[in-house]
Amino acid sequence: MSKTLQAIRGMNDILPEQTPLWRYFEGTVASLLDGYGYRQIRMPIVEFTDLFKRSIGEVTDIVEKEMYTFEDRNGDSLTLRPEGTAACVRAVLEHGLSGGGQVQKLWYMGPMFRHERPQKGRYRQFHQIGLEVFNLDGPDIDAELIVLTWRLWKLLGIRDAVTLELNSLGTSEARGRYREALVEFLTAHLDQIDEDSQRRLKTNPLRVLDTKHPETQAVLVNAPKLADYLDDESRVHFEGLKARLDAAGIPYVINPKLVRGLDYYSKTVFEWVTDKLGAQGTVCAGGRYDGLVEQMGGKPTPGVGFAMGIERLILLLETLEQVPESISRQVDVYLCAFGEQAELAGLTLAERLRDQVPGLRLMVNAGAGSFKSQFKKADKSGALYALILGDDELAQQVVGFKPLRGQGEQQNIAWSALADHLATCVVQG
Ligand code: HAM
């Protein structure tokens, strides 16, 4: 027996019932970013594997365990992008967008791929909207990124459900000194920490800090603190950011354990988290990566950015019942035509209305059918009004205008008056 065709586990179809909410979300973010002067960039979904190894870090979960990597027909090793920062930096370098200290404020949107264990809020193909800013090294731009997300949470009606967690990882020198101290401390407590942390101690010791293991957490209480190793430059930067957030009235929590799962960060790191989604509560995360461009072969170029997980934010909108009612209706008017002559007239009338009433969402019945069946389809489409065109209406050059959701009686409207009528009761109303 043939196996039923199925999508790959963790890779979801976004069905027509769900796309209005996606489009509302994406549209809201896009117009917000227009308002802040960010410009969109679109990168390919596939890149050379080496790009991700060099930027995200060889000993991160993403590179070690989660990438979809394959050899193409030329024998090149390619990878489906697990995130957007690496490709964005590559594109900026390749096209000289950051040359001569040019400031770039960029955003992108699209699918990312990670071979993680799928669960609610965690998928193998998921979608991000990401922002990256180049050639600005002050805390003012870190603050702007946070301020604009804070505005977004308000626009979406989810501000009360998210908390901002902040930390500073310091410069790479400061982090290097801290790493040594942490390794020394944990090595002295090796028998008290879990196996995974023992492994991380050798590969990526800072990641031990965000262990979920209670015994290791207990050991970490007495571990050296990253904050004590911060250099002056990072400390001043961090204070500058906090002062701006205070001035903007944005609440935050300092989380000294926040280290992030990608290696490229320095100084500021932050995450917006919610307790409304279970285990996958980080809806938006990022930070500064001042060394990354240079590490990838460019001139020293400060960078900072973040990405938000669209699926998680959509889930949050649904959980908090913040889905605007207006987005579920996709058809305003449904045109029913009875008989061949009426159908022909209906076609030209519909096209004329589309010319005359911008924004009108008009569905024309296709596949003919009886009164009963066309009205059933009109009702199912969600339209507010049906336009009825039969032989009588044709003879009088009118249409029957029938409210479908109980707003008044059916009436005849002259073709010449129809556009104005629709503009008032559908588009403006
Ligand atoms: P990230 O923390 O790996 O950072 O991902 C950012 C966001 O993408 C997460 O907070 C989460 O909302 C969402 N996300 C990540 N993995 C999944 C998944 N498997 N399923 C669903 N959603 C997921 C980055 O990707 C960095 N590139 C962010 C950045 C930009 N830093 C600086 N610039």
CSV table of C-alpha atoms and ligand atoms in Angstrom, one decimal:
chain,number,residue,atom,x,y,z
A,1,MET,CA,0.0,0.0,0.0
A,2,SER,CA,1.4,3.4,-0.8
A,3,LYS,CA,2.2,5.7,2.1
A,4,THR,CA,0.1,8.8,2.5
A,5,LEU,CA,2.1,11.9,1.5
A,6,GLN,CA,2.8,14.1,4.5
A,7,ALA,CA,4.7,17.3,5.2
A,8,ILE,CA,8.0,16.8,7.1
A,9,ARG,CA,7.7,16.7,10.9
A,10,GLY,CA,8.1,20.1,12.3
A,11,MET,CA,7.5,21.8,9.0
A,12,ASN,CA,4.0,23.2,8.8
A,13,ASP,CA,1.5,24.3,6.2
A,14,ILE,CA,0.1,27.7,7.0
A,15,LEU,CA,-3.5,27.2,5.9
A,16,PRO,CA,-5.9,29.8,4.5
A,17,GLU,CA,-7.6,30.1,7.9
A,18,GLN,CA,-4.3,31.2,9.4
A,19,THR,CA,-2.8,33.4,6.8
A,20,PRO,CA,-4.9,36.5,7.6
A,21,LEU,CA,-3.4,36.6,11.0
A,22,TRP,CA,0.1,36.1,9.5
A,23,ARG,CA,-0.4,38.9,7.1
A,24,TYR,CA,-1.8,41.1,9.8
A,25,PHE,CA,1.3,40.4,11.9
A,26,GLU,CA,3.8,40.8,9.1
A,27,GLY,CA,2.0,44.0,7.9
A,28,THR,CA,2.0,45.5,11.3
A,29,VAL,CA,5.8,44.9,11.7
A,30,ALA,CA,6.6,46.1,8.2
A,31,SER,CA,4.8,49.4,8.6
A,32,LEU,CA,6.3,49.9,12.1
A,33,LEU,CA,9.8,49.4,10.6
A,34,ASP,CA,9.0,51.8,7.8
A,35,GLY,CA,8.2,54.3,10.5
A,36,TYR,CA,11.7,53.9,12.0
A,37,GLY,CA,13.6,54.1,8.6
A,38,TYR,CA,14.6,50.4,8.4
A,39,ARG,CA,14.9,49.0,4.9
A,40,GLN,CA,14.2,45.4,3.9
A,41,ILE,CA,16.8,43.0,2.6
A,42,ARG,CA,16.1,39.5,1.1
A,43,MET,CA,18.7,36.9,1.3
A,44,PRO,CA,18.7,33.4,-0.2
A,45,ILE,CA,17.5,30.5,2.0
A,46,VAL,CA,20.5,28.4,1.2
A,47,GLU,CA,24.2,29.4,1.8
A,48,PHE,CA,27.5,27.7,1.9
A,49,THR,CA,27.8,25.7,5.1
A,50,ASP,CA,31.0,27.4,6.1
A,51,LEU,CA,29.2,30.7,6.5
A,52,PHE,CA,27.2,29.4,9.5
A,53,LYS,CA,30.1,27.5,11.0
A,54,ARG,CA,32.3,30.6,11.0
A,55,SER,CA,29.6,33.0,12.3
A,56,ILE,CA,27.4,31.0,14.7
A,57,GLY,CA,30.3,29.0,16.0
A,58,GLU,CA,31.5,25.4,15.5
A,59,VAL,CA,30.6,24.3,19.0
A,60,THR,CA,27.0,25.6,19.3
A,61,ASP,CA,23.9,23.4,19.3
A,62,ILE,CA,22.9,24.9,16.0
A,63,VAL,CA,26.0,24.0,14.1
A,64,GLU,CA,26.7,20.8,15.9
A,65,LYS,CA,23.3,19.2,15.8
A,66,GLU,CA,20.6,21.3,14.1
A,67,MET,CA,21.7,22.3,10.6
A,68,TYR,CA,20.1,20.9,7.4
A,69,THR,CA,23.3,20.4,5.5
A,70,PHE,CA,23.7,18.6,2.1
A,71,GLU,CA,26.0,18.4,-0.8
A,72,ASP,CA,24.7,19.9,-4.0
A,73,ARG,CA,25.4,18.5,-7.5
A,74,ASN,CA,28.7,20.4,-7.7
A,75,GLY,CA,29.9,18.8,-4.5
A,76,ASP,CA,29.5,22.0,-2.5
A,77,SER,CA,28.4,21.7,1.1
A,78,LEU,CA,25.2,23.9,1.5
A,79,THR,CA,23.0,24.5,4.4
A,80,LEU,CA,19.4,25.7,4.8
A,81,ARG,CA,19.8,28.9,6.8
A,82,PRO,CA,19.2,28.3,10.6
A,83,GLU,CA,19.1,32.0,11.2
A,84,GLY,CA,19.4,35.3,9.3
A,85,THR,CA,22.3,37.3,10.9
A,86,ALA,CA,25.1,35.3,9.1
A,87,ALA,CA,23.6,35.7,5.7
A,88,CYS,CA,22.8,39.4,6.3
A,89,VAL,CA,26.4,40.1,7.2
A,90,ARG,CA,27.5,38.1,4.2
A,91,ALA,CA,25.3,40.2,1.9
A,92,VAL,CA,26.3,43.4,3.5
A,93,LEU,CA,30.0,42.6,3.0
A,94,GLU,CA,29.5,41.2,-0.5
A,95,HIS,CA,27.8,44.3,-1.7
A,96,GLY,CA,29.9,46.8,0.2
A,97,LEU,CA,26.9,48.1,2.1
A,98,SER,CA,28.9,48.8,5.3
A,99,GLY,CA,32.0,50.3,3.6
A,100,GLY,CA,33.3,53.7,4.7
A,101,GLY,CA,31.4,53.5,7.9
A,102,GLN,CA,27.9,53.6,6.2
A,103,VAL,CA,25.1,53.1,8.6
A,104,GLN,CA,22.7,50.3,7.6
A,105,LYS,CA,19.4,49.6,9.3
A,106,LEU,CA,18.1,46.5,7.7
A,107,TRP,CA,15.3,44.0,8.3
A,108,TYR,CA,14.4,40.6,6.7
A,109,MET,CA,11.7,38.1,7.1
A,110,GLY,CA,11.4,34.4,6.1
A,111,PRO,CA,11.8,30.8,6.9
A,112,MET,CA,14.7,29.4,9.0
A,113,PHE,CA,15.5,25.7,9.5
A,114,ARG,CA,16.8,23.9,12.5
A,115,HIS,CA,16.6,20.2,13.2
A,116,GLU,CA,15.2,20.5,16.8
A,117,ARG,CA,12.8,18.3,18.6
A,118,PRO,CA,9.4,19.7,17.5
A,119,GLN,CA,6.9,20.8,20.2
A,120,LYS,CA,4.5,23.7,20.7
A,121,GLY,CA,6.4,26.8,19.7
A,122,ARG,CA,9.4,24.9,18.3
A,123,TYR,CA,9.5,23.8,14.8
A,124,ARG,CA,12.0,22.6,12.2
A,125,GLN,CA,10.9,25.2,9.7
A,126,PHE,CA,10.0,28.4,11.5
A,127,HIS,CA,9.8,32.0,10.5
A,128,GLN,CA,11.6,35.0,11.8
A,129,ILE,CA,11.5,38.8,11.3
A,130,GLY,CA,15.0,40.0,12.0
A,131,LEU,CA,16.7,43.4,12.2
A,132,GLU,CA,20.4,44.2,11.8
A,133,VAL,CA,22.1,47.5,12.2
A,134,PHE,CA,25.7,48.2,11.1
A,135,ASN,CA,28.2,50.9,12.0
A,136,LEU,CA,26.6,52.2,15.1
A,137,ASP,CA,28.4,51.3,18.3
A,138,GLY,CA,26.6,53.3,21.0
A,139,PRO,CA,23.9,52.2,23.4
A,140,ASP,CA,21.4,54.5,21.7
A,141,ILE,CA,20.9,52.1,18.9
A,142,ASP,CA,20.6,49.1,21.2
A,143,ALA,CA,17.9,51.1,23.0
A,144,GLU,CA,16.1,52.0,19.7
A,145,LEU,CA,15.8,48.3,18.8
A,146,ILE,CA,14.2,47.6,22.2
A,147,VAL,CA,12.0,50.7,22.1
A,148,LEU,CA,10.6,49.7,18.7
A,149,THR,CA,9.8,46.2,19.9
A,150,TRP,CA,8.1,47.7,22.9
A,151,ARG,CA,6.0,49.8,20.6
A,152,LEU,CA,5.2,46.6,18.5
A,153,TRP,CA,4.0,44.7,21.6
A,154,LYS,CA,1.6,47.6,22.3
A,155,LEU,CA,0.3,47.7,18.8
A,156,LEU,CA,-0.3,44.0,19.0
A,157,GLY,CA,-1.9,44.2,22.4
A,158,ILE,CA,0.6,41.8,24.1
A,159,ARG,CA,2.7,44.3,26.1
A,160,ASP,CA,1.6,43.0,29.5
A,161,ALA,CA,2.5,39.4,28.6
A,162,VAL,CA,6.2,39.9,27.8
A,163,THR,CA,9.2,40.7,29.9
A,164,LEU,CA,12.6,42.0,28.8
A,165,GLU,CA,15.7,40.2,30.0
A,166,LEU,CA,19.0,41.9,29.6
A,167,ASN,CA,22.6,41.1,30.1
A,168,SER,CA,26.0,42.2,29.0
A,169,LEU,CA,28.6,39.7,27.8
A,170,GLY,CA,31.4,42.3,27.7
A,171,THR,CA,34.0,42.5,25.0
A,172,SER,CA,35.6,39.3,23.7
A,173,GLU,CA,38.7,40.0,25.9
A,174,ALA,CA,36.6,40.4,29.0
A,175,ARG,CA,34.6,37.3,28.2
A,176,GLY,CA,37.8,35.4,27.6
A,177,ARG,CA,39.0,36.3,31.1
A,178,TYR,CA,35.7,35.3,32.6
A,179,ARG,CA,35.7,32.0,30.6
A,180,GLU,CA,39.0,31.1,32.2
A,181,ALA,CA,37.7,31.8,35.7
A,182,LEU,CA,34.5,29.9,35.1
A,183,VAL,CA,36.4,26.9,33.7
A,184,GLU,CA,38.7,26.9,36.7
A,185,PHE,CA,35.7,27.0,39.1
A,186,LEU,CA,33.6,24.3,37.3
A,187,THR,CA,36.6,22.0,36.9
A,188,ALA,CA,37.0,22.1,40.7
A,189,HIS,CA,33.3,21.1,41.0
A,190,LEU,CA,33.3,18.6,38.1
A,191,ASP,CA,31.7,15.7,40.0
A,192,GLN,CA,28.8,17.9,41.1
A,193,ILE,CA,27.7,19.1,37.6
A,194,ASP,CA,25.6,17.1,35.1
A,195,GLU,CA,27.0,15.3,32.1
A,196,ASP,CA,25.9,17.8,29.5
A,197,SER,CA,27.5,20.6,31.4
A,198,GLN,CA,30.7,18.6,31.7
A,199,ARG,CA,30.7,18.4,27.9
A,200,ARG,CA,29.9,22.0,27.5
A,201,LEU,CA,32.7,22.9,29.9
A,202,LYS,CA,35.1,21.7,27.3
A,203,THR,CA,33.4,23.1,24.2
A,204,ASN,CA,31.4,26.2,25.2
A,205,PRO,CA,31.7,26.8,28.9
A,206,LEU,CA,29.5,29.9,29.0
A,207,ARG,CA,26.5,27.8,28.0
A,208,VAL,CA,26.8,26.0,31.3
A,209,LEU,CA,25.3,29.1,32.8
A,210,ASP,CA,21.9,28.5,31.3
A,211,THR,CA,21.7,24.8,32.3
A,212,LYS,CA,18.2,23.6,33.4
A,213,HIS,CA,19.9,21.0,35.7
A,214,PRO,CA,19.0,21.8,39.4
A,215,GLU,CA,22.3,20.4,40.8
A,216,THR,CA,24.4,22.3,38.4
A,217,GLN,CA,22.4,25.4,39.0
A,218,ALA,CA,23.1,25.0,42.8
A,219,VAL,CA,26.8,24.8,42.0
A,220,LEU,CA,26.6,27.9,39.9
A,221,VAL,CA,25.3,30.0,42.8
A,222,ASN,CA,28.9,30.4,44.0
A,223,ALA,CA,30.5,30.6,40.5
A,224,PRO,CA,32.3,33.7,39.4
A,225,LYS,CA,30.0,36.3,38.0
A,226,LEU,CA,30.3,37.6,34.5
A,227,ALA,CA,29.3,41.2,35.7
A,228,ASP,CA,32.5,41.3,37.8
A,229,TYR,CA,34.7,40.7,34.8
A,230,LEU,CA,33.1,43.4,32.6
A,231,ASP,CA,35.6,45.9,31.2
A,232,ASP,CA,34.9,49.6,31.6
A,233,GLU,CA,33.9,50.0,28.0
A,234,SER,CA,31.2,47.4,28.2
A,235,ARG,CA,30.1,48.6,31.6
A,236,VAL,CA,29.6,52.2,30.4
A,237,HIS,CA,27.8,50.9,27.3
A,238,PHE,CA,25.4,48.8,29.5
A,239,GLU,CA,24.8,51.7,31.9
A,240,GLY,CA,24.0,53.9,28.8
A,241,LEU,CA,21.5,51.3,27.6
A,242,LYS,CA,19.8,51.0,30.9
A,243,ALA,CA,19.5,54.8,31.3
A,244,ARG,CA,17.8,55.0,28.0
A,245,LEU,CA,15.4,52.2,28.8
A,246,ASP,CA,14.6,53.9,32.1
A,247,ALA,CA,14.0,57.2,30.3
A,248,ALA,CA,11.7,55.5,27.9
A,249,GLY,CA,9.8,53.8,30.8
A,250,ILE,CA,10.6,50.3,29.6
A,251,PRO,CA,10.8,47.8,32.4
A,252,TYR,CA,13.6,45.1,32.3
A,253,VAL,CA,15.1,42.4,34.4
A,254,ILE,CA,18.9,41.9,34.5
A,255,ASN,CA,19.5,38.2,33.9
A,256,PRO,CA,23.2,37.4,34.6
A,257,LYS,CA,22.6,33.9,33.2
A,258,LEU,CA,21.5,35.1,29.8
A,259,VAL,CA,24.3,34.1,27.4
A,260,ARG,CA,22.5,33.2,24.1
A,261,GLY,CA,23.1,30.1,22.0
A,262,LEU,CA,25.1,31.7,19.2
A,263,ASP,CA,28.8,32.6,19.6
A,264,TYR,CA,28.9,36.0,17.9
A,265,TYR,CA,27.6,38.2,20.7
A,266,SER,CA,29.5,40.8,22.7
A,267,LYS,CA,28.2,43.5,25.1
A,268,THR,CA,24.4,43.7,25.0
A,269,VAL,CA,22.3,40.6,24.8
A,270,PHE,CA,18.5,40.6,25.4
A,271,GLU,CA,15.5,38.4,25.2
A,272,TRP,CA,11.8,39.1,25.3
A,273,VAL,CA,10.1,36.2,27.2
A,274,THR,CA,6.6,35.3,28.0
A,275,ASP,CA,5.2,32.7,30.5
A,276,LYS,CA,2.1,32.2,28.4
A,277,LEU,CA,3.5,29.7,25.9
A,278,GLY,CA,5.0,27.0,28.1
A,279,ALA,CA,8.6,25.9,27.6
A,280,GLN,CA,9.2,27.9,24.4
A,281,GLY,CA,8.7,31.3,25.9
A,282,THR,CA,11.3,33.4,24.1
A,283,VAL,CA,9.5,35.4,21.4
A,284,CYS,CA,12.3,37.8,20.4
A,285,ALA,CA,16.0,37.8,21.0
A,286,GLY,CA,19.3,39.3,20.0
A,287,GLY,CA,22.2,41.5,20.9
A,288,ARG,CA,25.4,43.2,19.8
A,289,TYR,CA,28.0,41.5,17.6
A,290,ASP,CA,30.8,44.0,17.2
A,291,GLY,CA,33.4,41.4,16.2
A,292,LEU,CA,31.4,39.4,13.6
A,293,VAL,CA,31.9,41.4,10.5
A,294,GLU,CA,35.7,41.4,11.0
A,295,GLN,CA,35.6,37.8,11.8
A,296,MET,CA,33.9,37.2,8.5
A,297,GLY,CA,36.6,39.0,6.6
A,298,GLY,CA,35.4,42.6,6.7
A,299,LYS,CA,36.7,45.8,8.3
A,300,PRO,CA,35.9,46.2,12.0
A,301,THR,CA,32.2,47.1,11.9
A,302,PRO,CA,29.9,47.3,14.9
A,303,GLY,CA,26.7,45.4,14.6
A,304,VAL,CA,23.5,44.8,16.6
A,305,GLY,CA,20.2,43.1,15.9
A,306,PHE,CA,17.6,40.7,16.9
A,307,ALA,CA,15.0,38.3,15.5
A,308,MET,CA,11.5,37.5,16.6
A,309,GLY,CA,9.8,34.1,16.1
A,310,ILE,CA,6.6,34.6,14.1
A,311,GLU,CA,5.0,31.3,15.1
A,312,ARG,CA,5.5,32.1,18.8
A,313,LEU,CA,4.1,35.6,18.5
A,314,ILE,CA,1.1,34.3,16.5
A,315,LEU,CA,0.5,31.7,19.3
A,316,LEU,CA,0.7,34.5,21.8
A,317,LEU,CA,-1.8,36.6,20.0
A,318,GLU,CA,-4.2,33.7,19.9
A,319,THR,CA,-3.6,32.7,23.5
A,320,LEU,CA,-4.2,36.3,24.6
A,321,GLU,CA,-7.2,36.6,22.2
A,322,GLN,CA,-5.6,39.6,20.6
A,323,VAL,CA,-6.6,38.6,17.0
A,324,PRO,CA,-8.5,41.6,15.5
A,325,GLU,CA,-11.9,40.5,14.4
A,326,SER,CA,-11.7,42.5,11.2
A,327,ILE,CA,-8.9,40.3,9.8
A,328,SER,CA,-11.1,37.2,9.5
A,329,ARG,CA,-13.4,38.6,6.8
A,330,GLN,CA,-11.7,38.4,3.4
A,331,VAL,CA,-14.6,39.1,1.1
A,332,ASP,CA,-16.8,42.2,1.3
A,333,VAL,CA,-19.2,41.6,-1.6
A,334,TYR,CA,-20.3,38.4,-3.5
A,335,LEU,CA,-21.8,38.8,-6.9
A,336,CYS,CA,-24.4,36.2,-7.9
A,337,ALA,CA,-25.4,36.1,-11.6
A,338,PHE,CA,-28.2,34.0,-13.0
A,339,GLY,CA,-28.2,33.1,-16.7
A,340,GLU,CA,-25.6,33.7,-19.4
A,341,GLN,CA,-26.4,37.3,-20.2
A,342,ALA,CA,-26.3,38.2,-16.5
A,343,GLU,CA,-23.0,36.5,-16.1
A,344,LEU,CA,-21.5,38.4,-18.9
A,345,ALA,CA,-22.9,41.7,-17.6
A,346,GLY,CA,-21.7,40.7,-14.1
A,347,LEU,CA,-18.1,40.2,-15.3
A,348,THR,CA,-17.9,43.7,-16.8
A,349,LEU,CA,-19.7,45.3,-13.8
A,350,ALA,CA,-17.3,43.6,-11.4
A,351,GLU,CA,-14.2,44.8,-13.3
A,352,ARG,CA,-15.6,48.3,-13.4
A,353,LEU,CA,-16.3,48.2,-9.6
A,354,ARG,CA,-12.7,47.1,-9.0
A,355,ASP,CA,-11.5,50.1,-11.0
A,356,GLN,CA,-13.8,52.5,-9.2
A,357,VAL,CA,-13.6,51.3,-5.6
A,358,PRO,CA,-10.0,50.8,-4.5
A,359,GLY,CA,-9.7,48.3,-1.6
A,360,LEU,CA,-13.0,46.6,-2.5
A,361,ARG,CA,-12.9,42.8,-2.0
A,362,LEU,CA,-15.3,41.4,-4.5
A,363,MET,CA,-15.8,37.8,-5.3
A,364,VAL,CA,-17.7,36.8,-8.4
A,365,ASN,CA,-19.6,33.6,-8.3
A,366,ALA,CA,-18.0,31.0,-10.5
A,367,GLY,CA,-19.6,27.8,-11.7
A,368,ALA,CA,-23.1,29.2,-12.1
A,369,GLY,CA,-25.7,27.4,-10.0
A,370,SER,CA,-29.3,27.9,-8.7
A,371,PHE,CA,-30.3,30.8,-6.4
A,372,LYS,CA,-30.0,28.5,-3.4
A,373,SER,CA,-26.5,27.3,-4.2
A,374,GLN,CA,-25.2,30.7,-5.1
A,375,PHE,CA,-26.6,32.3,-1.9
A,376,LYS,CA,-25.1,29.4,0.1
A,377,LYS,CA,-21.7,30.2,-1.4
A,378,ALA,CA,-22.1,33.9,-0.8
A,379,ASP,CA,-22.9,33.3,2.8
A,380,LYS,CA,-20.0,30.9,3.2
A,381,SER,CA,-17.6,33.4,1.7
A,382,GLY,CA,-18.1,35.6,4.8
A,383,ALA,CA,-19.2,38.6,2.5
A,384,LEU,CA,-21.3,41.3,4.1
A,385,TYR,CA,-23.4,41.8,0.9
A,386,ALA,CA,-24.6,39.9,-2.1
A,387,LEU,CA,-25.1,41.6,-5.4
A,388,ILE,CA,-27.8,39.9,-7.5
A,389,LEU,CA,-28.0,40.1,-11.2
A,390,GLY,CA,-30.7,38.2,-13.1
A,391,ASP,CA,-32.7,38.9,-16.2
A,392,ASP,CA,-35.0,41.5,-14.5
A,393,GLU,CA,-32.1,43.4,-13.0
A,394,LEU,CA,-30.3,43.3,-16.4
A,395,ALA,CA,-33.3,44.8,-18.1
A,396,GLN,CA,-33.5,47.7,-15.6
A,397,GLN,CA,-29.7,48.2,-15.3
A,398,VAL,CA,-29.8,47.6,-11.5
A,399,VAL,CA,-28.5,45.0,-9.1
A,400,GLY,CA,-30.2,43.6,-6.1
A,401,PHE,CA,-28.2,44.6,-3.1
A,402,LYS,CA,-28.8,42.1,-0.3
A,403,PRO,CA,-27.3,42.4,3.2
A,404,LEU,CA,-26.1,39.0,4.3
A,405,ARG,CA,-25.5,39.8,8.0
A,406,GLY,CA,-28.8,41.3,9.0
A,407,GLN,CA,-28.1,45.0,8.2
A,408,GLY,CA,-31.4,46.0,6.5
A,409,GLU,CA,-33.5,45.0,3.6
A,410,GLN,CA,-32.7,44.1,0.1
A,411,GLN,CA,-32.9,47.0,-2.4
A,412,ASN,CA,-32.3,47.7,-6.0
A,413,ILE,CA,-29.4,50.0,-6.9
A,414,ALA,CA,-28.7,51.5,-10.3
A,415,TRP,CA,-25.4,50.4,-11.9
A,416,SER,CA,-24.3,54.0,-12.1
A,417,ALA,CA,-24.8,54.5,-8.3
A,418,LEU,CA,-23.3,51.2,-7.3
A,419,ALA,CA,-19.6,52.3,-6.9
A,420,ASP,CA,-20.5,55.1,-4.6
A,421,HIS,CA,-22.8,52.9,-2.6
A,422,LEU,CA,-20.2,50.3,-2.1
A,423,ALA,CA,-17.5,52.8,-1.2
A,424,THR,CA,-19.6,54.1,1.6
A,425,CYS,CA,-21.1,51.0,3.1
A,426,VAL,CA,-18.2,48.5,2.5
A,427,VAL,CA,-14.9,50.3,2.2
A,428,GLN,CA,-15.4,53.2,4.6
A,429,GLY,CA,-18.0,51.4,6.8
B,1,HAM,P1,17.7,33.0,18.1
B,1,HAM,O1,17.5,33.2,19.6
B,1,HAM,O2,18.3,31.7,17.7
B,1,HAM,O3,18.5,34.2,17.5
B,1,HAM,O4,16.3,33.0,17.4
B,1,HAM,C1,15.4,34.2,17.5
B,1,HAM,C2,14.0,33.8,17.8
B,1,HAM,O5,13.6,32.9,16.8
B,1,HAM,C3,13.8,33.0,19.1
B,1,HAM,O6,13.7,33.9,20.2
B,1,HAM,C4,12.4,32.4,18.8
B,1,HAM,O7,11.4,33.3,19.0
B,1,HAM,C5,12.6,32.0,17.3
B,1,HAM,N1,13.0,30.6,17.1
B,1,HAM,C6,14.2,30.1,17.2
B,1,HAM,N2,14.2,28.8,17.0
B,1,HAM,C7,12.9,28.5,16.8
B,1,HAM,C8,12.2,27.2,16.5
B,1,HAM,N3,12.9,26.1,16.3
B,1,HAM,N4,10.9,27.2,16.3
B,1,HAM,C9,10.2,28.4,16.4
B,1,HAM,N5,10.8,29.6,16.7
B,1,HAM,C10,12.1,29.6,16.9
B,1,HAM,C11,18.8,34.3,16.2
B,1,HAM,O8,18.4,33.6,15.3
B,1,HAM,C12,19.7,35.5,15.9
B,1,HAM,N6,20.0,35.5,14.5
B,1,HAM,C13,19.0,36.8,16.4
B,1,HAM,C14,19.9,38.0,16.1
B,1,HAM,C15,19.8,38.8,15.0
B,1,HAM,N7,20.9,38.4,16.9
B,1,HAM,C16,21.4,39.5,16.3
B,1,HAM,N8,20.7,39.7,15.2
